[in-house]
Amino acid sequence: MRIAQVAPLAESVPPKLYGGTERIVSWLTEELVEQGHDVTLFASGDSQTSAELVRAVPRGLRLGGVRDHTASLLVMLEEVRRQASSFDVIHFHVDLLQFPAFRHSSAHCLTTLHGRLDLPDFHPVYRAFPEMPLVSISRNQRLPLPEANWLANIQHGLPQGPAPSDVHKRDYLAFLGRIAPEKRPDRAIEIAKRAGIPLKIAAKVDPADQDYFDHVIRPQLDHPLIEFIGEIGDHEKRDFLGNAIALLFPIDWPEPFGLVMIEAMREGTPTIAWRRGSVPEVMDEGVTGFIVESIEDAVVAVRMALDLDRRQVRQRFEERFTATRMASNYVAEYEGLLERSAMIVPQWREADAPPPPLDLLVAAKNVSGDGLNVSPFHRPI
């Protein structure tokens, strides 16, 4: 198949440092190419891929200092529309700005929603464009919008990589991701202190969360058990997770997936997580970790995590969360789209997708607020 992957522009594909969605797009793209598909990736110019790369901007916008990504995304989407007749399927990972321009060619499009859907400000868009096929990344993510045009639920996957090393130290707890109120790094710090086990925090601080970091988290870092490392990339992540006793995932929001849980699973590292969002769908209780409801439960779970068989943690990852499985699931949906569209029209034509009226683009901009990739709807996973 001729497949277009349309990535966000916040980060390169794959990202240099933090970036969950762009990382998923990279893993999916590379696996599709490996499986023999003709893939074109629309992304930032500093992306690295074995697919054909269409450079929408010179570099990822976040590290380039660009806060409002809307203008760059609209320009990229116009280029996707211009080339649309070259593809059998167009797979969007940019939430909702494409809806007005591609509603008339929706039979050849699908959109994976990577962000939270519990914010009602965005619901009118999904009601206005009910023909746009959507893919969720967890069943929990769908709950606020059960009536949306859900095509499939496809969980994330990542490259299998080598088996975890037997020489890992496993002498600390890990927190990996973003310093933000909903991620609750303060809970992770409290767990480590009560358990008497060192905690290493590898996380970025977004400008929107700087005040929370300065006033809530930074004052707690002056403790002998707590080490703040900062933002790390993929080349450091495997050892960081593999050397940990457990990953702490003490979230306080409806996490749509929680990629870090399966990254830890790949290294044979169990997760201790709060029962929020997708956590019960991703974790296998007592096998890949423990689901808790309180600090006290989490401290007990830390001790129990020491007794888990890390080979079984890795095995469950191989059974459920590889990039190969993820790509195969998407290919099945691509094929289903093509079969259904063949019964409606003989083939896609650019004339089927006239440019959207200006008022629709303005409406999309208004919905996206301060820029789609920095709005609360599309906060990084």
mmCIF file with all atom_site columns, C-alpha atoms in Angstrom, residues 48 88 91 101 124-125 136 140 153 167 170 214 221 240 243 266 298 302 321 357 374 376:
data_model
loop_
_atom_site.group_PDB
_atom_site.id
_atom_site.type_symbol
_atom_site.label_atom_id
_atom_site.label_alt_id
_atom_site.label_comp_id
_atom_site.label_asym_id
_atom_site.label_entity_id
_atom_site.label_seq_id
_atom_site.pdbx_PDB_ins_code
_atom_site.Cartn_x
_atom_site.Cartn_y
_atom_site.Cartn_z
_atom_site.occupancy
_atom_site.B_iso_or_equiv
_atom_site.pdbx_formal_charge
_atom_site.auth_seq_id
_atom_site.auth_comp_id
_atom_site.auth_asym_id
_atom_site.auth_atom_id
_atom_site.pdbx_PDB_model_num
ATOM 1  C CA . GLN A 1 48  ? 15.202  10.399 10.563 1.00 0.00 ? 48  GLN A CA 1
ATOM 2  C CA . ASP A 1 88  ? -4.097  4.777  -0.764 1.00 0.00 ? 88  ASP A CA 1
ATOM 3  C CA . HIS A 1 91  ? -2.966  8.378  8.544  1.00 0.00 ? 91  HIS A CA 1
ATOM 4  C CA . ALA A 1 101 ? -9.890  19.815 4.471  1.00 0.00 ? 101 ALA A CA 1
ATOM 5  C CA . PRO A 1 124 ? -18.161 20.043 18.964 1.00 0.00 ? 124 PRO A CA 1
ATOM 6  C CA . VAL A 1 125 ? -15.496 19.291 16.367 1.00 0.00 ? 125 VAL A CA 1
ATOM 7  C CA . SER A 1 136 ? -8.351  5.216  19.999 1.00 0.00 ? 136 SER A CA 1
ATOM 8  C CA . ASN A 1 140 ? -10.818 4.367  28.527 1.00 0.00 ? 140 ASN A CA 1
ATOM 9  C CA . ASN A 1 153 ? -8.816  0.573  19.268 1.00 0.00 ? 153 ASN A CA 1
ATOM 10 C CA . VAL A 1 167 ? 23.743  -7.226 35.137 1.00 0.00 ? 167 VAL A CA 1
ATOM 11 C CA . ARG A 1 170 ? 18.130  -2.434 40.202 1.00 0.00 ? 170 ARG A CA 1
ATOM 12 C CA . ASP A 1 214 ? 9.504   25.764 41.093 1.00 0.00 ? 214 ASP A CA 1
ATOM 13 C CA . LEU A 1 221 ? 14.581  17.721 45.627 1.00 0.00 ? 221 LEU A CA 1
ATOM 14 C CA . PHE A 1 240 ? 17.530  4.154  33.189 1.00 0.00 ? 240 PHE A CA 1
ATOM 15 C CA . ASN A 1 243 ? 18.406  -0.514 36.365 1.00 0.00 ? 243 ASN A CA 1
ATOM 16 C CA . ARG A 1 266 ? 10.399  -4.040 27.594 1.00 0.00 ? 266 ARG A CA 1
ATOM 17 C CA . ALA A 1 298 ? 2.448   1.905  46.711 1.00 0.00 ? 298 ALA A CA 1
ATOM 18 C CA . VAL A 1 302 ? 7.601   -1.548 46.049 1.00 0.00 ? 302 VAL A CA 1
ATOM 19 C CA . PHE A 1 321 ? 3.172   -4.436 22.878 1.00 0.00 ? 321 PHE A CA 1
ATOM 20 C CA . PRO A 1 357 ? -14.033 27.387 3.354  1.00 0.00 ? 357 PRO A CA 1
ATOM 21 C CA . VAL A 1 374 ? 0.397   23.242 23.094 1.00 0.00 ? 374 VAL A CA 1
ATOM 22 C CA . PRO A 1 376 ? -4.558  21.218 27.005 1.00 0.00 ? 376 PRO A CA 1
#
